PDB file of C-alpha atoms in Angstrom:
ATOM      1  CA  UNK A 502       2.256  16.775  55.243  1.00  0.00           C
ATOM      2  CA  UNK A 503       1.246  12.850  55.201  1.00  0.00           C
ATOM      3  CA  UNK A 504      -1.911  13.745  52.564  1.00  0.00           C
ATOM      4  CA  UNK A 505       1.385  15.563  50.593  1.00  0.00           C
ATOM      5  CA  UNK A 506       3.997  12.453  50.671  1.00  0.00           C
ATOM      6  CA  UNK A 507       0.804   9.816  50.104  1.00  0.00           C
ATOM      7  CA  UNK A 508      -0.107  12.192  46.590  1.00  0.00           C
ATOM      8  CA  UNK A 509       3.128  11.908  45.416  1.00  0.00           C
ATOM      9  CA  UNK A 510       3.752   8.000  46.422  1.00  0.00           C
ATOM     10  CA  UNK A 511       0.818   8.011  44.950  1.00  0.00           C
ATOM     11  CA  UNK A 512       1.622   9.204  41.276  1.00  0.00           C
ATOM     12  CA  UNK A 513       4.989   8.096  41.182  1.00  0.00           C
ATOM     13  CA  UNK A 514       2.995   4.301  41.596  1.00  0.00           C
ATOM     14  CA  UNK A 515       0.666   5.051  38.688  1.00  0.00           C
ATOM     15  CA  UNK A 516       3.177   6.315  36.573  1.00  0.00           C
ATOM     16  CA  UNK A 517       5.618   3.180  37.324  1.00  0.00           C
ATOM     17  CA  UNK A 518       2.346   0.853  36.977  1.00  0.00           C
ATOM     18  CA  UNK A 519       1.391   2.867  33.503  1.00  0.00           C
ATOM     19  CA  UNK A 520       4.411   3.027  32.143  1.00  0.00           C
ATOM     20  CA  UNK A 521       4.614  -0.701  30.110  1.00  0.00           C
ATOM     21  CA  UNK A 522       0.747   0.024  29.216  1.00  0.00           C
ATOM     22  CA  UNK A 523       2.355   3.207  27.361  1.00  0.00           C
ATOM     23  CA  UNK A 524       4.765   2.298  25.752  1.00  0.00           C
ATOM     24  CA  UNK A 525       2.402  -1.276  24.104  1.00  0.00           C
ATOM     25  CA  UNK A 526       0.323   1.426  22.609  1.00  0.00           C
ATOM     26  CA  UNK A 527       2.999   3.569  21.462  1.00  0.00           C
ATOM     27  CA  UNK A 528       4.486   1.006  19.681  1.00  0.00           C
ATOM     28  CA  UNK A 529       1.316  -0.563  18.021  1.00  0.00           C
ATOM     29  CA  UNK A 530      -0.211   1.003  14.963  1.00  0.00           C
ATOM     30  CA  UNK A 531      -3.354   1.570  15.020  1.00  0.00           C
ATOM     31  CA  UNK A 532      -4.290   4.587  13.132  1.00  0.00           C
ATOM     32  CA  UNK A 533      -2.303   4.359   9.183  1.00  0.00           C
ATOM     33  CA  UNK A 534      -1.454   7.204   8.287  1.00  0.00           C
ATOM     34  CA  UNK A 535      -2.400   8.193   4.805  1.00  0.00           C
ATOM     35  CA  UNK A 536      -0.369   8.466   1.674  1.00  0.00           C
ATOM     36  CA  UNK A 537      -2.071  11.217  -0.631  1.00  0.00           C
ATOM     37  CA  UNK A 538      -0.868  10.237  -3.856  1.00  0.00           C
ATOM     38  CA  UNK A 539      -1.053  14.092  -5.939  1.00  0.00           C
ATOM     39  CA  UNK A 540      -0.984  15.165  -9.534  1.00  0.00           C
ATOM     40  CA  UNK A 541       0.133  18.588 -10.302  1.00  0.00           C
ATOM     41  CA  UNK A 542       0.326  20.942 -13.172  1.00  0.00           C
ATOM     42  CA  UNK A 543       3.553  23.193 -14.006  1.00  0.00           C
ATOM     43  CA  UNK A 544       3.108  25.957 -15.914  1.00  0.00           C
ATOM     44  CA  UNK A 545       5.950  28.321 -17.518  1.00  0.00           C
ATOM     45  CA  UNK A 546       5.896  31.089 -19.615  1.00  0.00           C
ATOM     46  CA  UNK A 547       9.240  32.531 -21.045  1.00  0.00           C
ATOM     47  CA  UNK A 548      10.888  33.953 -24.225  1.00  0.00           C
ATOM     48  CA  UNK A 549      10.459  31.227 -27.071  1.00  0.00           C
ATOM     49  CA  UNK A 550      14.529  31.002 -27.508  1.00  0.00           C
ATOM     50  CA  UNK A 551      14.978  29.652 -24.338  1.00  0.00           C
ATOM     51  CA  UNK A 552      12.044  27.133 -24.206  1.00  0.00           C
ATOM     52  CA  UNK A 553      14.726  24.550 -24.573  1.00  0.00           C
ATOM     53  CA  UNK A 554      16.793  25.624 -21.748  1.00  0.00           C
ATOM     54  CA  UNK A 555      14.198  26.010 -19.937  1.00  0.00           C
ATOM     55  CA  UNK A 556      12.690  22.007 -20.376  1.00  0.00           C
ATOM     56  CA  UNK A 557      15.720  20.579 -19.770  1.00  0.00           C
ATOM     57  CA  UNK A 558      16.170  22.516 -15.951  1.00  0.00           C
ATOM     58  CA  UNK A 559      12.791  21.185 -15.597  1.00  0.00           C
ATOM     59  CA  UNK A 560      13.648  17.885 -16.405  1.00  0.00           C
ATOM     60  CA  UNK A 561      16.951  17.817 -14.383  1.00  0.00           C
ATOM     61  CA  UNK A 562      14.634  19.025 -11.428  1.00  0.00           C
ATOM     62  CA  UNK A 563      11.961  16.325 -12.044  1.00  0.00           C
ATOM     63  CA  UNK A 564      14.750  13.733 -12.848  1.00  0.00           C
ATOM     64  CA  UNK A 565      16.409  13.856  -9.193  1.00  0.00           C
ATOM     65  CA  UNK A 566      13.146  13.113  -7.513  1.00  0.00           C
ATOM     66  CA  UNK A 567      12.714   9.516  -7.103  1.00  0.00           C
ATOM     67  CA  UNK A 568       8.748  10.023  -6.196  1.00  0.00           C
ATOM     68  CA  UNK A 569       8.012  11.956  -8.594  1.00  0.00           C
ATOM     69  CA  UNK A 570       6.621  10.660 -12.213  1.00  0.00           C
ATOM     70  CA  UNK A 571       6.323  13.214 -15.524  1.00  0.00           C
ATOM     71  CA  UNK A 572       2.925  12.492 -17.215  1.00  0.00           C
ATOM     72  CA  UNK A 573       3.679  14.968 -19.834  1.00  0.00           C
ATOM     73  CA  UNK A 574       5.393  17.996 -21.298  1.00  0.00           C
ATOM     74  CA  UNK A 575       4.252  20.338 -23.804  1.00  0.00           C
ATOM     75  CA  UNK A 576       5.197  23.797 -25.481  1.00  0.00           C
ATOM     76  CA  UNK A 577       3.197  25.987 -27.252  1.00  0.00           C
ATOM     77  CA  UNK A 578       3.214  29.595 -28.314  1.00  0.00           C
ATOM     78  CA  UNK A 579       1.494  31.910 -26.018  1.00  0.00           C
ATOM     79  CA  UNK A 580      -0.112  34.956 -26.633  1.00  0.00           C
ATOM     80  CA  UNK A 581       2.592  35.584 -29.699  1.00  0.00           C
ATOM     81  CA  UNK A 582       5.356  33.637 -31.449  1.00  0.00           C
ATOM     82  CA  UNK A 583       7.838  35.196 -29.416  1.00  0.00           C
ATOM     83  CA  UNK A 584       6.646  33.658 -26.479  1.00  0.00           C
ATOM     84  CA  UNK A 585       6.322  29.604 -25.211  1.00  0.00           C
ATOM     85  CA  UNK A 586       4.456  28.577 -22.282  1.00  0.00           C
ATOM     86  CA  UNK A 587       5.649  24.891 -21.449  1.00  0.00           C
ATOM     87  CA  UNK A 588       3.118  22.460 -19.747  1.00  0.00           C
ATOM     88  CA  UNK A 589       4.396  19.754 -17.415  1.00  0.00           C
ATOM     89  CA  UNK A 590       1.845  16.981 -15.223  1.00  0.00           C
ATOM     90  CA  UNK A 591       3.578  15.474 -13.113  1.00  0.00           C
ATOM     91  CA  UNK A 592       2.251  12.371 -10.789  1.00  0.00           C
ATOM     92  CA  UNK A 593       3.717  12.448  -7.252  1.00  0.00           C
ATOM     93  CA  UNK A 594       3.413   9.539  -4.810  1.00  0.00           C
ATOM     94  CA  UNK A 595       2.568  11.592  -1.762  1.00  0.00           C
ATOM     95  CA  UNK A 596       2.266  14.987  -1.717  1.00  0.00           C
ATOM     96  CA  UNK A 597       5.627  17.241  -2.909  1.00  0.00           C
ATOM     97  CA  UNK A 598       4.277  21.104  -2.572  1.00  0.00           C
ATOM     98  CA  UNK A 599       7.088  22.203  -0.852  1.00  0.00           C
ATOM     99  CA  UNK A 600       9.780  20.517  -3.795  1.00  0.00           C
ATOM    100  CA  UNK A 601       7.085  21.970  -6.736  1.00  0.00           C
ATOM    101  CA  UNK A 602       7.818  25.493  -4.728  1.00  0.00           C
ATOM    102  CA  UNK A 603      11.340  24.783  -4.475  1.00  0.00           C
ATOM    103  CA  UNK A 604      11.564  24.024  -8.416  1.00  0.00           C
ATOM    104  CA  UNK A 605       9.448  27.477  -9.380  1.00  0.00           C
ATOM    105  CA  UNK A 606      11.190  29.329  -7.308  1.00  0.00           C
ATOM    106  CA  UNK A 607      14.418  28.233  -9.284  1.00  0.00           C
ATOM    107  CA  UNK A 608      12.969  28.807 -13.015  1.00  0.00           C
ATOM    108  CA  UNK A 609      11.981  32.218 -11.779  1.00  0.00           C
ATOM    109  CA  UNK A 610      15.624  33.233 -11.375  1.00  0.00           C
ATOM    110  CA  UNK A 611      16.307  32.684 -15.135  1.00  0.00           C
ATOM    111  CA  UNK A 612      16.440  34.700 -17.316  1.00  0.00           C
ATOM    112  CA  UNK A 613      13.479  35.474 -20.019  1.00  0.00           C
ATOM    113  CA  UNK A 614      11.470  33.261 -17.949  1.00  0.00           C
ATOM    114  CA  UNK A 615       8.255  35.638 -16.940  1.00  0.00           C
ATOM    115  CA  UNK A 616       5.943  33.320 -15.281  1.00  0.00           C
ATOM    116  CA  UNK A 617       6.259  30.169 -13.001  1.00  0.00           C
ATOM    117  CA  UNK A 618       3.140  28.242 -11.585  1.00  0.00           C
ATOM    118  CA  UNK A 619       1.753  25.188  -9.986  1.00  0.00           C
ATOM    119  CA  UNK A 620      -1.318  23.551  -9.249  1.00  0.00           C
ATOM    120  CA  UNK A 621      -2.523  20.391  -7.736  1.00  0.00           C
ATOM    121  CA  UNK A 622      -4.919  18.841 -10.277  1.00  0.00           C
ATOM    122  CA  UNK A 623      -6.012  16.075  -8.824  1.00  0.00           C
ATOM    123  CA  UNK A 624      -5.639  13.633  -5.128  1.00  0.00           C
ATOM    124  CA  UNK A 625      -5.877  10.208  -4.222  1.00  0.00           C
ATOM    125  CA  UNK A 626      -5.603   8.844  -0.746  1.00  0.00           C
ATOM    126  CA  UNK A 627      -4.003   5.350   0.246  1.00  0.00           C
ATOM    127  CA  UNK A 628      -5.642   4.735   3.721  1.00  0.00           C
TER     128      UNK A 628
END
């Protein structure tokens, strides 16, 4: 019974004693973490009378996103006249996969659009 109360005197001492050295390393910051600066492609292939439409949605989208940064746009014909595939790079300043995802996943829902992609093109770390 004593060897049970002096084990528990025992950490409740070095937990009371540890405690400020905790919370001093907590609050310092050692390790930076890193900002991975990312450059993605958007790709979209839909009717050619609604390649308009289309560019402006993606430019809304692209608009409301304060880190995000449009390198370029371009439309061409694909495959036939009838057809457009539009061309966006876009510069993030950290990494944005789940908003590119977010912003497919809305073109796909309109109509005469038949393909939505993505790609990260290139990286670049801050640390």
């Amino acid at each position: 019974m004593k060897k049970l109360l002096f084990s528990s005197f025992f950490v409740v001492l070095i937990h009371l004693l540890m405690r400020p050295l905790g919370q001093r390393i907590g609050q310092s910051h050692y390790i930076k973490s890193a900002v991975i600066q990312t450059d993605y492609r958007f790709s979209i292939i839909c009717r050619a009378e609604v390649e308009n439409h289309i560019r402006i949605l993606l430019l809304q989208q692209l608009g409301n996103h304060e880190k995000l940064l449009l390198k370029s746009l371009s439309s061409d014909d694909y495959e036939d006249p009838q057809k457009a595939i539009i061309t966006a790079e876009i510069h993030a300043a950290s990494q944005q996969d789940s908003f590119m995802e977010r912003v497919a996943s809305l073109l796909t829902i309109e109509e005469k659009v038949m393909k939505v992609s993505w790609e990260i093109i290139g990286t670049q770390s801050d640390l």
